[in-house]
Coordinates of C-alpha atoms in Angstrom, one line a residue:
M16 CA 13.6 -14.9 2.4
K17 CA 14.9 -17.0 -0.4
E18 CA 13.5 -16.2 -3.5
K19 CA 13.0 -19.9 -3.7
T20 CA 11.5 -19.6 -0.4
S21 CA 9.7 -16.6 -1.4
R22 CA 8.2 -18.2 -4.3
T23 CA 6.7 -21.5 -2.9
V24 CA 4.9 -19.5 -0.3
L25 CA 3.5 -16.6 -2.3
G26 CA 2.6 -19.0 -5.5
V27 CA 1.9 -22.3 -3.0
V28 CA 1.1 -22.1 0.8
I29 CA -1.7 -18.8 -0.2
P30 CA -3.6 -19.8 -2.9
V31 CA -3.8 -22.8 -1.1
A32 CA -4.6 -22.0 2.1
V33 CA -7.2 -19.2 1.3
A34 CA -8.6 -21.2 -0.5
A35 CA -9.0 -24.1 1.9
T36 CA -10.8 -21.6 4.2
G37 CA -13.7 -21.0 1.9
L38 CA -13.8 -24.4 0.1
V39 CA -13.9 -26.7 2.8
P40 CA -16.4 -25.2 4.8
Y41 CA -18.8 -25.4 1.8
R42 CA -18.2 -28.8 1.2
A43 CA -18.7 -29.6 5.3
Y44 CA -21.2 -28.0 5.6
R45 CA -23.2 -27.9 2.0
S46 CA -26.0 -30.5 2.7
D47 CA -27.2 -28.1 5.7
L48 CA -27.9 -25.4 3.9
P49 CA -31.2 -23.7 2.6
D50 CA -32.0 -24.4 -1.3
R51 CA -31.2 -21.0 -1.8
I52 CA -28.8 -18.6 1.0
A53 CA -28.1 -14.9 1.6
S54 CA -25.9 -13.3 -0.6
H55 CA -26.4 -9.9 -0.3
F56 CA -27.1 -7.3 3.6
G57 CA -28.1 -3.8 4.5
V58 CA -25.9 -1.9 6.9
S59 CA -28.3 -3.2 9.7
G60 CA -27.2 -7.1 9.2
R61 CA -30.2 -8.7 7.8
A62 CA -30.6 -10.2 4.5
D63 CA -31.6 -8.2 2.0
G64 CA -31.2 -10.7 -1.7
S65 CA -30.3 -14.2 -2.4
M66 CA -28.6 -16.7 -5.0
T67 CA -28.8 -21.0 -4.2
P68 CA -25.8 -22.4 -2.6
E69 CA -23.8 -23.4 -6.1
V70 CA -24.1 -20.1 -8.3
F71 CA -22.7 -18.7 -4.9
L72 CA -19.4 -20.9 -5.0
V73 CA -18.9 -19.7 -7.9
V74 CA -19.1 -16.3 -8.0
C75 CA -17.0 -16.7 -4.6
G76 CA -15.1 -18.6 -6.3
A77 CA -14.3 -16.8 -9.6
M78 CA -12.9 -14.3 -7.2
M79 CA -10.9 -15.9 -5.4
A80 CA -9.3 -17.8 -8.7
I81 CA -8.7 -14.0 -9.7
G82 CA -7.5 -12.7 -6.9
L83 CA -5.3 -15.9 -6.1
G84 CA -4.1 -16.0 -9.8
A85 CA -2.4 -12.7 -9.3
C86 CA -0.9 -14.1 -6.8
V87 CA 0.4 -17.5 -8.8
T88 CA 1.3 -15.3 -11.8
V89 CA 3.8 -13.2 -9.7
A90 CA 5.6 -16.4 -7.9
L91 CA 6.0 -18.1 -11.6
A92 CA 7.4 -14.9 -13.7
R93 CA 10.9 -14.7 -14.2
R94 CA 11.1 -11.7 -16.1
R95 CA 11.7 -9.1 -13.5
F96 CA 8.6 -6.8 -12.7
Q97 CA 8.8 -2.6 -12.2
P98 CA 10.2 -2.5 -8.4
M99 CA 6.5 -1.5 -7.4
V100 CA 4.7 -4.0 -10.3
A101 CA 5.3 -7.6 -7.9
P102 CA 4.7 -6.5 -4.0
S103 CA 1.7 -4.4 -5.1
V104 CA -0.3 -7.3 -7.8
S105 CA -0.1 -9.6 -5.0
A106 CA -1.1 -7.5 -1.9
V107 CA -4.3 -6.7 -4.0
G108 CA -4.6 -10.4 -5.3
A109 CA -4.6 -11.5 -2.2
F110 CA -7.0 -9.3 -0.7
L111 CA -9.3 -9.7 -3.1
G112 CA -8.4 -13.7 -2.1
A113 CA -9.2 -13.3 1.1
V114 CA -11.7 -12.0 1.2
S115 CA -13.8 -13.7 -1.2
A116 CA -12.9 -16.9 1.0
G117 CA -13.5 -15.3 4.2
I118 CA -17.9 -14.6 2.5
L119 CA -18.0 -17.9 1.8
A120 CA -16.6 -19.4 5.1
I121 CA -18.5 -17.0 7.2
T122 CA -22.2 -17.1 4.5
V123 CA -22.0 -21.5 4.6
I124 CA -20.8 -21.5 8.6
S125 CA -23.7 -18.8 10.0
Q126 CA -26.9 -20.4 7.5
R127 CA -26.7 -24.3 8.5
G128 CA -29.6 -25.0 9.7
L129 CA -31.3 -22.0 8.9
D130 CA -35.0 -22.7 7.1
R131 CA -35.3 -19.9 5.3
W132 CA -32.9 -17.5 3.6
Q133 CA -34.8 -14.2 5.1
D134 CA -34.0 -15.2 8.7
A135 CA -29.9 -15.1 8.2
T136 CA -27.9 -12.5 9.7
L137 CA -24.0 -11.2 9.2
P138 CA -22.2 -10.8 12.3
P139 CA -20.8 -7.4 12.9
W140 CA -17.7 -8.8 14.1
A141 CA -17.4 -11.5 11.8
V142 CA -17.4 -8.9 8.7
I143 CA -14.1 -6.2 11.0
A144 CA -12.4 -10.2 11.7
W145 CA -12.1 -11.2 7.4
I146 CA -11.6 -7.6 7.2
I147 CA -8.7 -7.0 9.4
G148 CA -6.7 -10.2 8.9
S149 CA -7.5 -9.9 5.1
V150 CA -5.2 -6.7 4.8
A151 CA -3.3 -8.3 7.0
L152 CA -2.8 -11.1 4.4
A153 CA -2.4 -8.9 1.8
G154 CA 0.5 -7.1 3.4
V155 CA 2.2 -10.6 4.3
A156 CA 1.9 -11.3 0.3
A157 CA 3.0 -7.5 -0.6
W158 CA 6.1 -8.5 1.4
I159 CA 7.5 -11.9 0.6
A160 CA 7.0 -9.9 -3.4
S161 CA 9.8 -7.6 -2.1
S162 CA 12.4 -10.0 -1.9
L163 CA 12.1 -11.1 -5.5
P164 CA 14.0 -9.7 -7.9
C165 CA 12.8 -6.4 -9.7
R166 CA 14.7 -4.1 -12.4
R167 CA 17.3 -2.2 -11.6
Q168 CA 16.8 1.6 -11.8
A169 CA 19.0 3.1 -15.0
G170 CA 22.0 5.2 -13.7
A171 CA 22.2 3.1 -10.3
D172 CA 25.9 2.4 -10.8
A173 CA 27.4 5.6 -11.1
A174 CA 28.7 7.4 -8.9
P175 CA 26.5 10.1 -7.0
P176 CA 27.0 13.8 -7.6
A177 CA 27.8 16.1 -4.0
M178 CA 27.6 20.0 -3.2
D179 CA 31.2 20.9 -1.8
L180 CA 30.6 21.7 1.5
S181 CA 33.6 23.3 3.9
P182 CA 33.9 21.1 7.5
T183 CA 32.1 24.0 9.3
E184 CA 29.5 25.1 6.4
R185 CA 25.6 24.7 6.5
V186 CA 23.0 24.3 4.3
F187 CA 19.2 24.2 4.2
W188 CA 17.2 23.4 1.1
S189 CA 13.4 23.6 1.0
A190 CA 10.7 23.4 -1.7
T191 CA 6.9 23.0 -2.1
L192 CA 5.3 21.4 -5.0
S193 CA 1.3 21.8 -5.5
A194 CA -1.1 19.4 -7.0
R195 CA -4.9 20.0 -8.1
W196 CA -6.0 16.0 -7.8
P197 CA -6.1 15.7 -5.0
L198 CA -8.5 18.9 -4.1
V199 CA -11.0 18.1 -6.9
L200 CA -11.0 14.6 -6.0
G201 CA -11.3 15.9 -2.4
L202 CA -14.1 18.1 -3.1
A203 CA -15.9 15.7 -5.5
I204 CA -15.6 12.9 -2.4
L205 CA -17.3 15.4 0.0
L206 CA -20.2 16.5 -2.1
V207 CA -20.8 12.6 -2.2
G208 CA -20.6 12.0 1.4
L209 CA -22.8 15.4 1.9
A210 CA -25.6 13.6 -0.1
L211 CA -24.7 10.3 1.4
L212 CA -26.1 12.1 4.8
L213 CA -29.4 12.6 4.0
I214 CA -30.3 9.8 1.7
T215 CA -28.5 6.7 3.4
E216 CA -27.4 5.7 7.0
L217 CA -25.1 8.3 8.8
W218 CA -22.0 6.3 8.9
I219 CA -21.4 5.7 5.5
G220 CA -21.9 9.9 5.0
L221 CA -19.3 10.7 7.6
V222 CA -16.9 7.9 6.8
M223 CA -16.4 9.3 3.0
L224 CA -16.4 13.3 4.5
G225 CA -13.2 11.8 6.6
I226 CA -12.1 10.3 3.5
S227 CA -11.9 14.3 1.4
I228 CA -10.7 15.7 4.8
L229 CA -7.6 12.9 3.8
M230 CA -8.0 14.1 0.2
T231 CA -6.5 17.2 1.0
F232 CA -3.1 16.4 2.9
F233 CA -1.9 15.4 -0.7
G234 CA -3.0 18.6 -3.0
R235 CA 0.4 20.6 -0.7
I236 CA 3.9 18.8 0.1
R237 CA 7.0 20.5 1.5
V238 CA 10.3 18.6 1.0
T239 CA 13.4 19.5 3.1
A240 CA 16.5 18.5 3.2
D241 CA 19.8 19.3 5.4
R242 CA 22.4 18.0 7.6
S243 CA 19.4 16.0 9.2
G244 CA 18.2 14.2 5.9
L245 CA 14.8 14.5 3.9
S246 CA 11.4 15.3 5.7
V247 CA 8.5 15.7 3.7
R248 CA 4.9 17.9 5.1
Y249 CA 1.9 16.8 4.1
G250 CA -1.1 19.6 4.2
F251 CA -0.7 23.3 4.5
L252 CA -0.1 22.5 8.5
G253 CA 2.5 20.7 7.6
W254 CA 1.1 17.3 9.4
P255 CA 1.3 14.3 8.5
R256 CA 5.4 14.5 8.3
R257 CA 7.5 11.6 7.0
S258 CA 11.4 12.1 7.9
I259 CA 14.2 10.2 6.4
S260 CA 17.5 10.4 8.4
I261 CA 21.1 11.0 6.9
R262 CA 22.3 7.8 8.6
R263 CA 19.7 5.9 7.0
I264 CA 20.6 7.1 4.0
A265 CA 23.1 5.4 1.7
V266 CA 23.2 7.9 -2.0
A267 CA 20.4 9.7 -3.3
R268 CA 19.4 10.4 -6.7
A269 CA 17.3 13.0 -8.9
V270 CA 15.2 11.1 -11.0
D271 CA 12.6 11.2 -13.5
I272 CA 9.3 9.6 -11.2
R273 CA 6.6 7.7 -13.7
P274 CA 3.6 6.8 -11.5
T275 CA 3.1 3.6 -13.5
E276 CA 5.9 3.3 -11.8
W277 CA 5.4 3.3 -8.4
G278 CA 1.7 1.9 -8.3
G279 CA 0.0 5.6 -9.0
W280 CA -0.6 8.8 -7.7
G281 CA -0.5 9.8 -3.6
Y282 CA 1.8 8.0 -1.1
R283 CA 2.5 4.6 -2.7
G284 CA 3.8 1.1 -1.1
S285 CA 5.8 1.0 2.5
L286 CA 8.6 1.3 3.6
A287 CA 7.9 -2.3 6.5
I288 CA 6.6 -4.1 3.8
M289 CA 6.9 -3.3 0.3
R290 CA 10.7 -1.6 1.5
R291 CA 9.8 1.3 -1.8
A292 CA 7.5 3.8 -1.4
A293 CA 7.2 7.1 -2.5
V294 CA 4.7 10.7 -2.7
V295 CA 3.7 10.9 -6.2
L296 CA 1.9 14.5 -7.2
R297 CA 2.7 14.3 -10.6
A298 CA 5.7 13.2 -12.6
G299 CA 8.3 13.9 -13.0
P300 CA 11.7 15.3 -11.5
G301 CA 11.5 13.7 -8.4
I302 CA 14.3 12.2 -5.4
R303 CA 15.2 9.2 -4.7
L304 CA 16.7 7.5 -1.6
D305 CA 18.2 4.6 -1.1
L306 CA 18.4 3.4 1.7
H307 CA 21.7 1.2 3.6
D308 CA 18.7 -1.7 4.3
G309 CA 17.6 -2.1 0.4
R310 CA 15.4 0.9 0.6
V311 CA 13.7 3.1 -1.4
F312 CA 12.2 6.4 -1.0
A313 CA 11.0 8.8 -3.5
V314 CA 9.3 11.7 -3.7
T315 CA 8.2 13.9 -6.5
I316 CA 10.0 17.9 -6.2
D317 CA 10.5 20.6 -8.8
D318 CA 14.8 20.7 -9.0
P319 CA 15.6 17.8 -7.0
E320 CA 19.8 18.2 -7.9
D321 CA 20.1 20.8 -5.7
P322 CA 19.0 18.6 -2.7
V323 CA 20.3 15.3 -3.8
L324 CA 23.9 17.6 -4.1
L325 CA 23.2 18.5 -1.0
L326 CA 22.1 15.0 0.9
N327 CA 25.6 13.2 -0.7
A328 CA 27.3 15.7 0.8
E329 CA 26.4 15.3 4.1
I330 CA 26.3 11.8 3.7
S331 CA 29.4 12.0 2.6
R332 CA 31.0 14.0 5.5
R333 CA 29.4 11.9 8.2
A334 CA 30.8 9.5 6.9
A335 CA 34.2 10.9 7.1
L336 CA 33.3 11.9 10.7
N337 CA 32.1 8.6 11.8
P338 CA 33.7 6.2 10.3
A339 CA 32.8 3.2 13.2
S340 CA 29.4 4.5 13.0
E341 CA 29.0 4.2 9.2
R342 CA 30.5 0.6 9.0
E343 CA 27.8 0.0 12.1
S344 CA 25.2 1.4 9.5
M345 CA 25.4 -0.8 5.9
S346 CA 26.2 -3.6 8.2

């Protein structure tokens, strides 16, 4: 997608479409609403809070303005952002704007013609639909923003170092990195989930327990590099696993990874949507892979120089043995 088109879609099309989704139903059905409308619902879907339609419009409108304003800001900015900033800000902004517009639209449509706000209900399917739609729009916004120009990595044009391997030599490299913060955070979420099981709805507590288990996956990673490429295994069971084939890698580099440049800690970004992804357990040294299709993958690991030399050697050897295949992968 061309840069001008990307900026137009991100800064005009998406904000106008999202704003219309919420404001048009309010404009059309305002006269059919009760004096106060239900603004909060319990887990059962019954109304348990209310406000005037005008105040509700201001609240939803403010959230839409903040979210969509973030998309417009990214679209209008001419300076180059850090690679993960524009997609992340656009995704969060689009999600917030879409959720706010959906809340406004569903609230108005579901309550038109009611005499009392206490009679309002919130259909579960509507909640699920607007969340799924908001997540999808966030992905679209991130994908569009990922095509905007970003700052170049320092040293990106330097010739990559490579290990000196004989034609029949095979080398395997593996290292493990552990971090305490996912385990501590997972334990805290586990305790909260156990408390919620006792004092609130069962499903909320179960969700928290599930999140605490997922957090343990990021407490430990094992990174391996060999002739097939790079692999990252999570947790103590080595699952899930993320692999980057050697045929996809254009060059490997040892870099200094800053969480603020990649959007935080954990698994950040998406190769499919944002064209960039990273496994960040802490700030410090790591491996950066520039792929043939322009995508970038990075992972924090101690002493990344050896796997970088190995991967670059395998890339060179593959190109020498399969020049036609290499040209095809780069096209």
